[in-house]
PDB file of C-alpha atoms in Angstrom:
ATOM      1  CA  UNK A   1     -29.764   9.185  23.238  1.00 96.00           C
ATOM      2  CA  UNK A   2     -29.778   6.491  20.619  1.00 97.00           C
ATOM      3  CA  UNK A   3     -25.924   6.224  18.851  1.00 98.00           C
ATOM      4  CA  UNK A   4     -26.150   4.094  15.665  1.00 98.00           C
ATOM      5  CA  UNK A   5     -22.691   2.652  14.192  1.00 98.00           C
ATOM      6  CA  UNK A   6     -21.983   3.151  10.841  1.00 98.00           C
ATOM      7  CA  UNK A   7     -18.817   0.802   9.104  1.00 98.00           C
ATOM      8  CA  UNK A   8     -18.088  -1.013   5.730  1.00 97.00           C
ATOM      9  CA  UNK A   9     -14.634  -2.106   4.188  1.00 95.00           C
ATOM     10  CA  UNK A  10     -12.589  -0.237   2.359  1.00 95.00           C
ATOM     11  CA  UNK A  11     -14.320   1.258  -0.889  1.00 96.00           C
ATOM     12  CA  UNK A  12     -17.684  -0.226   0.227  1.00 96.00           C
ATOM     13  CA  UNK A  13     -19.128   3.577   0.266  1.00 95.00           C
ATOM     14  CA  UNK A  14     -19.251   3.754   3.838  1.00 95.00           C
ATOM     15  CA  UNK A  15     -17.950   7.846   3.642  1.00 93.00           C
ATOM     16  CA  UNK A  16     -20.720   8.581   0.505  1.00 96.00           C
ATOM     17  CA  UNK A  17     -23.680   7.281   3.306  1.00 97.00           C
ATOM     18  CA  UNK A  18     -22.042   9.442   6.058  1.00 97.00           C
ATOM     19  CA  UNK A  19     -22.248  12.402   3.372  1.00 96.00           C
ATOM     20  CA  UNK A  20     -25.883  11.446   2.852  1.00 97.00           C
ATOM     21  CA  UNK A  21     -26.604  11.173   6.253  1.00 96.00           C
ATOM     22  CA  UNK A  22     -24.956  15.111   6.834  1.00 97.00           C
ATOM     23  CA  UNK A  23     -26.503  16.695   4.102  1.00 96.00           C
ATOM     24  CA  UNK A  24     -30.173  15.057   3.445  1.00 94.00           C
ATOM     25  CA  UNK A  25     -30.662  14.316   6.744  1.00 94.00           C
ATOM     26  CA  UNK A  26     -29.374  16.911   8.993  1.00 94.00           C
ATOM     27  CA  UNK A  27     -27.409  13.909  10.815  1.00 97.00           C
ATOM     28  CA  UNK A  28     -24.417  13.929  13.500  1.00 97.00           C
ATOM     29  CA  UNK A  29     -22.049  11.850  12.672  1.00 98.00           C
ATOM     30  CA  UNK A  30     -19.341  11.900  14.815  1.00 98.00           C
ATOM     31  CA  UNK A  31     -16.016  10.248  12.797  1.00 96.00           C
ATOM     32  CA  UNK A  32     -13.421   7.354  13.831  1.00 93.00           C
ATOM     33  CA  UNK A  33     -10.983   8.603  11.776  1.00 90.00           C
ATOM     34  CA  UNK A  34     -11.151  12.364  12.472  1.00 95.00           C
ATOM     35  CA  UNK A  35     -10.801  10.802  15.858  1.00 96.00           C
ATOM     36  CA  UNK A  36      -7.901   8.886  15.396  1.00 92.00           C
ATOM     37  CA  UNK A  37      -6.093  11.530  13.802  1.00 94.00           C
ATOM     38  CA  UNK A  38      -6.897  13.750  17.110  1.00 96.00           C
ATOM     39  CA  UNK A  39      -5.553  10.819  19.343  1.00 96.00           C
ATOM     40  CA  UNK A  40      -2.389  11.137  17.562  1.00 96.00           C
ATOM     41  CA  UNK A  41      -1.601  15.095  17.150  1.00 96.00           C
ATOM     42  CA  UNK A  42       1.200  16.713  18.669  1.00 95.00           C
ATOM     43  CA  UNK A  43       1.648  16.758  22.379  1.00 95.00           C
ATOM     44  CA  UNK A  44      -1.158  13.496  22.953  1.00 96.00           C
ATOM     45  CA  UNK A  45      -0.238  10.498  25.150  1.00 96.00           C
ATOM     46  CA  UNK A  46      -1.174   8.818  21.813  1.00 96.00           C
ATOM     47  CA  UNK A  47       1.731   9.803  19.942  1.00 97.00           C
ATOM     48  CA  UNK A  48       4.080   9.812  22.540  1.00 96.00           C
ATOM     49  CA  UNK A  49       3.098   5.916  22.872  1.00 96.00           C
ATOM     50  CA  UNK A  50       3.810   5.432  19.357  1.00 96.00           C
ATOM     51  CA  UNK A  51       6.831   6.835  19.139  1.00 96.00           C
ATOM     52  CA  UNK A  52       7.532   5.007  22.418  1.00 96.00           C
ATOM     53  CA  UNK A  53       6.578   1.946  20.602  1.00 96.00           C
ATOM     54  CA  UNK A  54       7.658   2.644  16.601  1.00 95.00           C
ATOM     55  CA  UNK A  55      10.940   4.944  17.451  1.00 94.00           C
ATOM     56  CA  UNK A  56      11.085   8.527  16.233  1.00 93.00           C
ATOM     57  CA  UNK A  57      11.513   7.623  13.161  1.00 93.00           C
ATOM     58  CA  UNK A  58       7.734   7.117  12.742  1.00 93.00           C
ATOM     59  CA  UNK A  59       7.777  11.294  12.683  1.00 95.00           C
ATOM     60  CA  UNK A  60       8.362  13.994  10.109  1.00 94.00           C
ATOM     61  CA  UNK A  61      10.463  16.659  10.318  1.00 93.00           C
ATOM     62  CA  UNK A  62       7.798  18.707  11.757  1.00 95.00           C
ATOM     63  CA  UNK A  63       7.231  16.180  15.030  1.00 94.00           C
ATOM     64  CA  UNK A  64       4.076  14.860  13.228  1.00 95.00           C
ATOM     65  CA  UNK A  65       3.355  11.230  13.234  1.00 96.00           C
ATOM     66  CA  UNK A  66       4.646  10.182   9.895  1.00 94.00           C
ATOM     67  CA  UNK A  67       1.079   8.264   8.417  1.00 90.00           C
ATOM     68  CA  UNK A  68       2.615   6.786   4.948  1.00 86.00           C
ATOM     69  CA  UNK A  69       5.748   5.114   7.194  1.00 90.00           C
ATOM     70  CA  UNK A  70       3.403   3.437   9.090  1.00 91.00           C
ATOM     71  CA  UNK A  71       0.929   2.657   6.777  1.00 85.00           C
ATOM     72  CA  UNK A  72       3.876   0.686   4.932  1.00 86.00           C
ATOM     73  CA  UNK A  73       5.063  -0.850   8.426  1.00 89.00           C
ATOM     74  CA  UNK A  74       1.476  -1.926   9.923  1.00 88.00           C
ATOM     75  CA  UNK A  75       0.456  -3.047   6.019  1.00 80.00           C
ATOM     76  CA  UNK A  76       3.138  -5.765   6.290  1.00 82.00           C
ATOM     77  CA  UNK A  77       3.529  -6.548   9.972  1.00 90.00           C
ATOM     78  CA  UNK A  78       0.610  -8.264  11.874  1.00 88.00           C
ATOM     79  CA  UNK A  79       1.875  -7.817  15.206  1.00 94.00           C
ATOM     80  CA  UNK A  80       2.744  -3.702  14.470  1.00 94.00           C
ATOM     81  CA  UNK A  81      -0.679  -3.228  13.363  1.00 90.00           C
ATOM     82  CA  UNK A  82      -2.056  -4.932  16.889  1.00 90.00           C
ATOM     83  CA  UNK A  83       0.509  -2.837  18.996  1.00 95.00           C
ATOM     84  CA  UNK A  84      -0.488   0.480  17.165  1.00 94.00           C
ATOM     85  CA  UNK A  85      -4.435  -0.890  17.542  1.00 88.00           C
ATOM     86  CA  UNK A  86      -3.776  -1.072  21.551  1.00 92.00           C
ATOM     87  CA  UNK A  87      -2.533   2.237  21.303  1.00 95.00           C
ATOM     88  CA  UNK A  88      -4.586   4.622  19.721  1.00 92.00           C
ATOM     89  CA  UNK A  89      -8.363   2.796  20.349  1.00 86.00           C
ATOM     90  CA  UNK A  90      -7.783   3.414  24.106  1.00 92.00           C
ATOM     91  CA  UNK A  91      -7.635   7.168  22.894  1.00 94.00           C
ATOM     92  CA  UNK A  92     -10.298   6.987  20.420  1.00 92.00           C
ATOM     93  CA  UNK A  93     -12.297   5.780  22.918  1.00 90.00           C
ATOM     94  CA  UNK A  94     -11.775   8.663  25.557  1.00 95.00           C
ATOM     95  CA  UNK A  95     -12.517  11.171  22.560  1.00 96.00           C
ATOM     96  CA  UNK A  96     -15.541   9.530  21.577  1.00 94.00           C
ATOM     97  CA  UNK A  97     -17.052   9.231  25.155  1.00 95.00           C
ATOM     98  CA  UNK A  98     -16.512  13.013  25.775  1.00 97.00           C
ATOM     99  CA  UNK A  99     -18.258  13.498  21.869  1.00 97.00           C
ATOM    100  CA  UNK A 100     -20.950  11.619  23.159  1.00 97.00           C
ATOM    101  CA  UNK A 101     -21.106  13.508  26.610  1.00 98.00           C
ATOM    102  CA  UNK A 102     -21.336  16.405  24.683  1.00 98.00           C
ATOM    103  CA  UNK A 103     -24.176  15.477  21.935  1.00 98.00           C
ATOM    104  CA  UNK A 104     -26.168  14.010  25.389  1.00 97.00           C
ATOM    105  CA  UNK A 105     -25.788  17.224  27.019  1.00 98.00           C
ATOM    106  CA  UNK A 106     -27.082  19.265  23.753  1.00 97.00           C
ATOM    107  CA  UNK A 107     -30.475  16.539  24.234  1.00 97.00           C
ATOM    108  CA  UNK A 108     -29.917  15.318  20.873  1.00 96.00           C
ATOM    109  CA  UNK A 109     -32.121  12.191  20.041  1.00 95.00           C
ATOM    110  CA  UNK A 110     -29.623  10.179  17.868  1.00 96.00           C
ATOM    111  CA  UNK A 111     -25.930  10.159  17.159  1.00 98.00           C
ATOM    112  CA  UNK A 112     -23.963   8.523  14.265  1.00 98.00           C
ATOM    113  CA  UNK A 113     -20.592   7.017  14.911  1.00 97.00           C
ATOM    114  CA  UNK A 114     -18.593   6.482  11.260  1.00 96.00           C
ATOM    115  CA  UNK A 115     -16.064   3.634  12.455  1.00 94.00           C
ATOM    116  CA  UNK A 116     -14.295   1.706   9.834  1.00 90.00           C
ATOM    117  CA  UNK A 117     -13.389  -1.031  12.463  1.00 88.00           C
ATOM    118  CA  UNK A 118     -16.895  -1.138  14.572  1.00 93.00           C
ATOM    119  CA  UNK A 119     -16.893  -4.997  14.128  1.00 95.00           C
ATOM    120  CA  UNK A 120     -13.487  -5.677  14.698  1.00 89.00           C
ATOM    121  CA  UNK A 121     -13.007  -3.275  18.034  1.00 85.00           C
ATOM    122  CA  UNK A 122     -16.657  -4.863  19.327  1.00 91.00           C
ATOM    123  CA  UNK A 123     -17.768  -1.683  19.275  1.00 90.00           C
ATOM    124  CA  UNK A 124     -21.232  -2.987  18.415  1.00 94.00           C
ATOM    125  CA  UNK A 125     -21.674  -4.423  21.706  1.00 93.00           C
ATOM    126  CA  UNK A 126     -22.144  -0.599  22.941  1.00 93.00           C
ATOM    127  CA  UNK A 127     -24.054   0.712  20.131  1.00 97.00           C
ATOM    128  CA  UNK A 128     -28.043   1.008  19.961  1.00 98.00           C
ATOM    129  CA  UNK A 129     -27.423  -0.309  16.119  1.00 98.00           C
ATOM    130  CA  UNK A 130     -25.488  -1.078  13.053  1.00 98.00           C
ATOM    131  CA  UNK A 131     -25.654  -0.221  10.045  1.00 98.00           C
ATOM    132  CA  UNK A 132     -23.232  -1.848   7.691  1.00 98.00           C
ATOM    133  CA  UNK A 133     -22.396  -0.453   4.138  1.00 98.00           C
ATOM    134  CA  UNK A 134     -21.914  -3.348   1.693  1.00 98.00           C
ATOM    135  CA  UNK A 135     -20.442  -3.430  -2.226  1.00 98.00           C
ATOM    136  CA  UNK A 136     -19.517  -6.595  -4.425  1.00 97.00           C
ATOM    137  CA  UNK A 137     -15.729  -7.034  -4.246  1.00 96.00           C
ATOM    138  CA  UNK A 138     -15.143  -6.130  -7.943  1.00 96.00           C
ATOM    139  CA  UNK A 139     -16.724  -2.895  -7.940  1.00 96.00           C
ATOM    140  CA  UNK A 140     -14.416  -1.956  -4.497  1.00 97.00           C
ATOM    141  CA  UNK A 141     -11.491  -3.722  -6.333  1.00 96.00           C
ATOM    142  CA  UNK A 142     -12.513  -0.770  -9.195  1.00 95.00           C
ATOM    143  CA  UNK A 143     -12.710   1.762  -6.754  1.00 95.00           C
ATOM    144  CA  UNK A 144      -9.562   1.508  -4.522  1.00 94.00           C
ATOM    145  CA  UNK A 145      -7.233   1.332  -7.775  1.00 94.00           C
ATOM    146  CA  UNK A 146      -8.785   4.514  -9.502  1.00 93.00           C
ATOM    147  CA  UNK A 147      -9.367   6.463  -6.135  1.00 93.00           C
ATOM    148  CA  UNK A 148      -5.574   5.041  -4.667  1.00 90.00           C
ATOM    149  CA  UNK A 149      -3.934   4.692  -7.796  1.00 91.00           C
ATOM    150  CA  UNK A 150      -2.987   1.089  -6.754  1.00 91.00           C
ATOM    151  CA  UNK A 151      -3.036  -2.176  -9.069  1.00 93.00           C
ATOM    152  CA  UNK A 152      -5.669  -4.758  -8.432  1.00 94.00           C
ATOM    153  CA  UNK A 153      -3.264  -7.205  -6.871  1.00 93.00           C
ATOM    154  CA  UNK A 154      -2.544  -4.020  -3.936  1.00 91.00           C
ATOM    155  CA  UNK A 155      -6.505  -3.620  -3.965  1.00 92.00           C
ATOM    156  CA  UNK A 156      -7.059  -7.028  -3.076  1.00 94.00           C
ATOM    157  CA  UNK A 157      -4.374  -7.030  -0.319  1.00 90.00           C
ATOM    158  CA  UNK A 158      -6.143  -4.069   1.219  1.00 89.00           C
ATOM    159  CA  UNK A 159      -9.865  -5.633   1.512  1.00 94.00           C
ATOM    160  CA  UNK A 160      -8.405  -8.955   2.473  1.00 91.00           C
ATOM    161  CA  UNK A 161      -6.795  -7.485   5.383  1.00 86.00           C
ATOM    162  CA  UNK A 162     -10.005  -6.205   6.673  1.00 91.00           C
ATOM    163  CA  UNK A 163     -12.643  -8.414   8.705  1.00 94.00           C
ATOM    164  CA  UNK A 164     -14.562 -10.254   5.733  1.00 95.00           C
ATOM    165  CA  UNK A 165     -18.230  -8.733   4.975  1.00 95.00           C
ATOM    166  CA  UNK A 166     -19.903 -12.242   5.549  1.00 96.00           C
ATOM    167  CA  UNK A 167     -18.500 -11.795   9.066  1.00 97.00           C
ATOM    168  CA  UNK A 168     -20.365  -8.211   9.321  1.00 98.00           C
ATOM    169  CA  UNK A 169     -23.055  -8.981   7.837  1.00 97.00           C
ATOM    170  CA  UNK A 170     -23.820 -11.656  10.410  1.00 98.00           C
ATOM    171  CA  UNK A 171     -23.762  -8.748  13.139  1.00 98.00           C
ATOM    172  CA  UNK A 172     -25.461  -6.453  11.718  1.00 98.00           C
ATOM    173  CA  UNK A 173     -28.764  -4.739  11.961  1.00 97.00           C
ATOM    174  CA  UNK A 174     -29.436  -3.240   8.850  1.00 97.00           C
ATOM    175  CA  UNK A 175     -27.359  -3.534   5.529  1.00 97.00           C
ATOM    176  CA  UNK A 176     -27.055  -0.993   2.558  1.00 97.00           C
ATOM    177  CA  UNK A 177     -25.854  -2.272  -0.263  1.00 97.00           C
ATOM    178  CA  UNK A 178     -23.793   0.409  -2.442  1.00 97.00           C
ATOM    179  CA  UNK A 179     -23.299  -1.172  -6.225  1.00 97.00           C
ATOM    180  CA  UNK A 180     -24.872   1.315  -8.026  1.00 95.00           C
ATOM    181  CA  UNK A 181     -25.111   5.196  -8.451  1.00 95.00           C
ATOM    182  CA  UNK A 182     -24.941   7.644  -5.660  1.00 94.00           C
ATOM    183  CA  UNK A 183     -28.933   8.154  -6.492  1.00 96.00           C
ATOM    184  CA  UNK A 184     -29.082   4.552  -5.921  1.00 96.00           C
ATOM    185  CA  UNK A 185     -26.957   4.817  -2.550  1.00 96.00           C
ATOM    186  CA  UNK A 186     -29.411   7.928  -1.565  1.00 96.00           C
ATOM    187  CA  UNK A 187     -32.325   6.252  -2.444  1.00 95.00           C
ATOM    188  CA  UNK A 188     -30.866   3.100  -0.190  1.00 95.00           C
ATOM    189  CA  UNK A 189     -30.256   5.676   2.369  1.00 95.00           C
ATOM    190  CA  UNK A 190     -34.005   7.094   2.198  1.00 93.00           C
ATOM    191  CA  UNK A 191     -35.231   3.368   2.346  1.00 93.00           C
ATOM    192  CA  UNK A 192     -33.598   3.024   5.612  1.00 92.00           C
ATOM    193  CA  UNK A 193     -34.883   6.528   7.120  1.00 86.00           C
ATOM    194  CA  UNK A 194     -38.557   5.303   5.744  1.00 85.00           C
ATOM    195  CA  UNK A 195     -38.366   2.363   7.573  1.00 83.00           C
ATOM    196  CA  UNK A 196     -36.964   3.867  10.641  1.00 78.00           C
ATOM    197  CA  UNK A 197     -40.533   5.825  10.788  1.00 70.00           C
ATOM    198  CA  UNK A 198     -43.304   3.169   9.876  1.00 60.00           C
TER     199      UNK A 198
END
């Protein structure tokens, strides 16, 4: 079974070609996030470690792991955001290799992995190929402050704390670039699916 990574910064459309891939396509696309927020639910080794790690203060009232409190610590605190990264992409991991047992098992030919960090975890090196969603900073800029309600200065803070798209770019296979319409993105999307077959 082939399993093709799927990433892009923030705003760069990476969700709207996962979409694509789901509903024109027929796709699996097994999700980072919807992993990571499994690795983390009540009662995982996950969020006992980060609790371990944060104090319980990182929960709500309800014993949830309290997301916005750590966005705001790991948004201004290098070294938090590495300790909660050794934490949860251990579990991610174990999730995603019993998603992939699965899918395997059912004899499916391809898999699609959605993982905003692909790059930066060197997820690549396990992955058949990439595929890496691009868009010219201004038009994420535009995106992140209507869709987050942030100003541009908090937009800019958010892409520059991601790996820089020259960087993933240079690794890799295949690039869609997402500046125009979502008929443009699905017609990128089709390109890719053409070539796939010739």
């Amino acid at each position: 079974m082939k399993v093709i990574g799927i990433t892009g910064g923030i705003a760069s459309g990476k969700s709207a070609v996962t979409d694509i891939l789901r509903k024109h396509f027929d796709c699996i696309v097994i999700d980072a996030d919807q992993l990571a927020r499994q690795a983390v639910e009540i009662g995982t080794p996950g969020l006992k470690k980060i609790v371990e790690t944060f104090g319980a203060s990182i929960l709500t009232e309800t014993a949830e792991l309290n997301r916005s409190k750590l966005g705001e610590i790991i948004a201004n605190d290098e070294q938090a955001r590495k300790k909660l990264n050794a934490i949860v992409h251990p579990e991610i991991k174990k999730l995603y290799n019993q998603q992939i047992a699965f899918y395997e098992k059912k004899g499916l030919a391809t898999v699609y992995y959605d993982c905003p960090l692909l790059f930066e975890t060197n997820l690549d090196d396990h992955l058949d190929e990439t595929l890496l969603v691009v868009a010219d900073q201004e038009i994420r800029i535009n995106r992140i402050i209507e869709r987050d309600q942030l100003n541009r200065e908090q937009a800019l803070k958010r892409i520059n704390m991601q790996m820089s798209d020259a960087e993933k770019i240079a690794r890799a296979d295949v690039i869609i670039e997402n500046n125009g319409s979502l008929d443009d993105l699905l017609m990128a999307v089709n390109g890719y699916f053409s070539n796939k077959n010739n």
